[in-house]
PDB file of C-alpha atoms in Angstrom:
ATOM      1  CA  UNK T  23       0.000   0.000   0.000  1.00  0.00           C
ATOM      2  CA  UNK T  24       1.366   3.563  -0.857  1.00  0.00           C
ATOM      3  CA  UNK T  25       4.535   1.884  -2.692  1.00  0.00           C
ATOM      4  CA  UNK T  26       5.504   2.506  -6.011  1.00  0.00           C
ATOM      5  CA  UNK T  27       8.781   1.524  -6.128  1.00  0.00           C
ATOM      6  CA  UNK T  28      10.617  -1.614  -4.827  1.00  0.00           C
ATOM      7  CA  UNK T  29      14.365  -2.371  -4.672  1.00  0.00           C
ATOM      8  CA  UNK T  30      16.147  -5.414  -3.885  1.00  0.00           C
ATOM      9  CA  UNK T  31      18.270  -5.263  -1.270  1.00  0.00           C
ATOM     10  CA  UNK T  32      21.390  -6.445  -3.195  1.00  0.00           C
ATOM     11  CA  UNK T  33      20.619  -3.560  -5.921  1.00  0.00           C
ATOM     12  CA  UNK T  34      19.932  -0.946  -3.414  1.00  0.00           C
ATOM     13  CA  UNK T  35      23.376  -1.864  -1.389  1.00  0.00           C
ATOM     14  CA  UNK T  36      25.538  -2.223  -5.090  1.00  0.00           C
ATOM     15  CA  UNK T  37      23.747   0.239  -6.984  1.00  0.00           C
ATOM     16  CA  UNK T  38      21.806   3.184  -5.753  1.00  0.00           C
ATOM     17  CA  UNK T  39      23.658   6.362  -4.067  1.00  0.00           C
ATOM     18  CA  UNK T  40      27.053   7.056  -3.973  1.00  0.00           C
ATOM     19  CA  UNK T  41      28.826   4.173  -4.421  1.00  0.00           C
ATOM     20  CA  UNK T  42      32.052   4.523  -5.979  1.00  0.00           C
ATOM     21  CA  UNK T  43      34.741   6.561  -3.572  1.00  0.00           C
ATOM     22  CA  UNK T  44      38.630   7.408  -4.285  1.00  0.00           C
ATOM     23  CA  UNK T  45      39.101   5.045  -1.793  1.00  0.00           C
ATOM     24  CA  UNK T  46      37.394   2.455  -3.591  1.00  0.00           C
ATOM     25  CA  UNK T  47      39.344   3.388  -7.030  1.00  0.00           C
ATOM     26  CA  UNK T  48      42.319   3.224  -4.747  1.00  0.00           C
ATOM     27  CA  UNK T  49      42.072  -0.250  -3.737  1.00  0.00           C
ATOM     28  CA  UNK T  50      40.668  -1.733  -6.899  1.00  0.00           C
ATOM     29  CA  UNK T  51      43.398  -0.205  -8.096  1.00  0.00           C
ATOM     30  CA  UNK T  52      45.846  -2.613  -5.500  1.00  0.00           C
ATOM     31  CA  UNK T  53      43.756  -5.352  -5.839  1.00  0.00           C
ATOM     32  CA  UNK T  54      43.884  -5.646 -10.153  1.00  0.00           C
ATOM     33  CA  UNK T  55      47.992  -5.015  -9.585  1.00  0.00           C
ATOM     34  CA  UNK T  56      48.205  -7.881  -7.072  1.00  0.00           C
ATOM     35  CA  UNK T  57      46.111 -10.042  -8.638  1.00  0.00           C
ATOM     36  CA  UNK T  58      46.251  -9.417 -12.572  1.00  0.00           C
ATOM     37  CA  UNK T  59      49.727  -8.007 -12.820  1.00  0.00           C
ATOM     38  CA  UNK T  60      51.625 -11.382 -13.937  1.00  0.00           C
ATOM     39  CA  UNK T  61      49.174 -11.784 -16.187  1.00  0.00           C
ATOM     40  CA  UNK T  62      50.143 -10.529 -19.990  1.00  0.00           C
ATOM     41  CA  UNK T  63      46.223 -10.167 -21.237  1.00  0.00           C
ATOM     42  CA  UNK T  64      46.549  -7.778 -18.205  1.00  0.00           C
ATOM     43  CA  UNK T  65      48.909  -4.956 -20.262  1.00  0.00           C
ATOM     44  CA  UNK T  66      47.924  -3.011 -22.582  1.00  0.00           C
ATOM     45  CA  UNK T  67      49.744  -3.992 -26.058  1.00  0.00           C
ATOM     46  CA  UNK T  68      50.544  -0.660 -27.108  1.00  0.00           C
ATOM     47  CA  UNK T  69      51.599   1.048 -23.678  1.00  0.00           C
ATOM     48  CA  UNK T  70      52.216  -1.767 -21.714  1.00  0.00           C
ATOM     49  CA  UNK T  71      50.611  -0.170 -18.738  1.00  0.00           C
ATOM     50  CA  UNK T  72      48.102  -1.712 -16.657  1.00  0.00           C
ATOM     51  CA  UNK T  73      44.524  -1.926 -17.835  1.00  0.00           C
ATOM     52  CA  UNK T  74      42.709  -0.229 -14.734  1.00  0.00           C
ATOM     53  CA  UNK T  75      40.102   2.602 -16.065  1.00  0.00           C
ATOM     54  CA  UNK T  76      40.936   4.833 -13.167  1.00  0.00           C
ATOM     55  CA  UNK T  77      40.038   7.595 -15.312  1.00  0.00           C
ATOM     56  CA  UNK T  78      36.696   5.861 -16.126  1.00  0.00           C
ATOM     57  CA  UNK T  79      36.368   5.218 -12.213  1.00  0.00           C
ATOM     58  CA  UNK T  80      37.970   9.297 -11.369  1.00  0.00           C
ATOM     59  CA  UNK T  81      34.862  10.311 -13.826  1.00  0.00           C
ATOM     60  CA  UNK T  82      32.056   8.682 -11.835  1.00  0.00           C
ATOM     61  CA  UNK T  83      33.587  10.448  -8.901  1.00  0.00           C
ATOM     62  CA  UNK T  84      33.809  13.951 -10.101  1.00  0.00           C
ATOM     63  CA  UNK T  85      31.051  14.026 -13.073  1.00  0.00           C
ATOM     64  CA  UNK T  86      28.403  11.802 -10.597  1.00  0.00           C
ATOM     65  CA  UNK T  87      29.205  12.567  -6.969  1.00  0.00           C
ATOM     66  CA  UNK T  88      30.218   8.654  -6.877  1.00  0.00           C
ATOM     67  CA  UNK T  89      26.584   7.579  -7.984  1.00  0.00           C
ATOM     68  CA  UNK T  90      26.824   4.920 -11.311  1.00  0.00           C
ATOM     69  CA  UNK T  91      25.355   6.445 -14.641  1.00  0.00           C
ATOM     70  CA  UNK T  92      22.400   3.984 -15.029  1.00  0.00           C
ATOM     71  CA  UNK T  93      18.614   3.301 -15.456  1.00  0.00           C
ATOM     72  CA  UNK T  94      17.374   0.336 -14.327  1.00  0.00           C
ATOM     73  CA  UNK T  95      13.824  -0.401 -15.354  1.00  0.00           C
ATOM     74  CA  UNK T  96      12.253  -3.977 -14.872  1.00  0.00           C
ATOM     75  CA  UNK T  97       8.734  -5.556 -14.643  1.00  0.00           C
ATOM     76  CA  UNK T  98       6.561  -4.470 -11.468  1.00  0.00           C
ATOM     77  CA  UNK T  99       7.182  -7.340  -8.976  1.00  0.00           C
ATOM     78  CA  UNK T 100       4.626 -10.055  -9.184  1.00  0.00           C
ATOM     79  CA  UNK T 101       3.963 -10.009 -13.237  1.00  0.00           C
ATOM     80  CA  UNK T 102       3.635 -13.074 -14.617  1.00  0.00           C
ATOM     81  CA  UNK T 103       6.096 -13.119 -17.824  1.00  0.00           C
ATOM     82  CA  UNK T 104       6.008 -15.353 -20.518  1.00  0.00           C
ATOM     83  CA  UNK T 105       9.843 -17.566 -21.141  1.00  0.00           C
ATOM     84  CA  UNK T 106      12.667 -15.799 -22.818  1.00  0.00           C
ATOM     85  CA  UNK T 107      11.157 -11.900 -22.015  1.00  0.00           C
ATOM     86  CA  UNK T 108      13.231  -9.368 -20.765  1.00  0.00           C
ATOM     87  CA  UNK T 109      12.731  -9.051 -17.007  1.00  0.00           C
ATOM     88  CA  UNK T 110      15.159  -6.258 -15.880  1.00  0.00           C
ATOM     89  CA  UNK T 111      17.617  -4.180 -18.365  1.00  0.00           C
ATOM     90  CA  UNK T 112      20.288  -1.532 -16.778  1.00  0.00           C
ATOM     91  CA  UNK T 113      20.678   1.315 -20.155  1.00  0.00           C
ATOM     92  CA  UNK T 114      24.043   3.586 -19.574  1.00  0.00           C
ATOM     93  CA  UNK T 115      22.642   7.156 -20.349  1.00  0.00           C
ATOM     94  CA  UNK T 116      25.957   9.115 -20.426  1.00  0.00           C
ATOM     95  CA  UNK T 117      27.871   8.927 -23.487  1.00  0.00           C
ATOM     96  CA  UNK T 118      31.326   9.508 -22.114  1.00  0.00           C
ATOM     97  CA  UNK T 119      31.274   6.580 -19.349  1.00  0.00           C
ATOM     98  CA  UNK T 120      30.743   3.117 -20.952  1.00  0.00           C
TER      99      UNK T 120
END
């Protein structure tokens, strides 16, 4: 009664808000060198460097106050769907970040 919206709790906690921090770049950042560094599909080919998107990840931060660039529309909870129908989609609306 009185709800129009309803959220999982595993979308709400990974999803909605601010949820990307420098200090989460930062140790994402750790975590792909320690874990991904010996590995060669880990370079890139023409720089060599790491691939970490820390600008991609720096851009969420500055551009979105930390919050991730997406819509996420699904079926009202409770609708019967037929097989092989789209249930939930997640679109990317900005153009710079994908």
């Amino acid at each position: 009664p009185g709800t129009d919206k309803t959220y999982s709790y595993h979308l709400q906690k990974h999803f909605v808000g601010q949820v990307v921090t420098m200090n989460n770049i930062n140790a994402a950042e750790r975590f792909f060198r320690d874990h991904f560094a010996r590995e060669q599909s880990a370079f890139d080919e023409k720089t060599s460097q790491l691939v970490f998107n820390r600008n991609g990840w720096e851009y969420i931060v500055k551009e979105h106050d930390g919050r991730l660039p997406i819509l996420m529309k699904a079926v009202p909870k409770g609708t019967v769907v037929p097989i092989k129908q789209v249930l939930l989609t997640v679109e990317n609306p900005d153009p710079k970040w994908f």
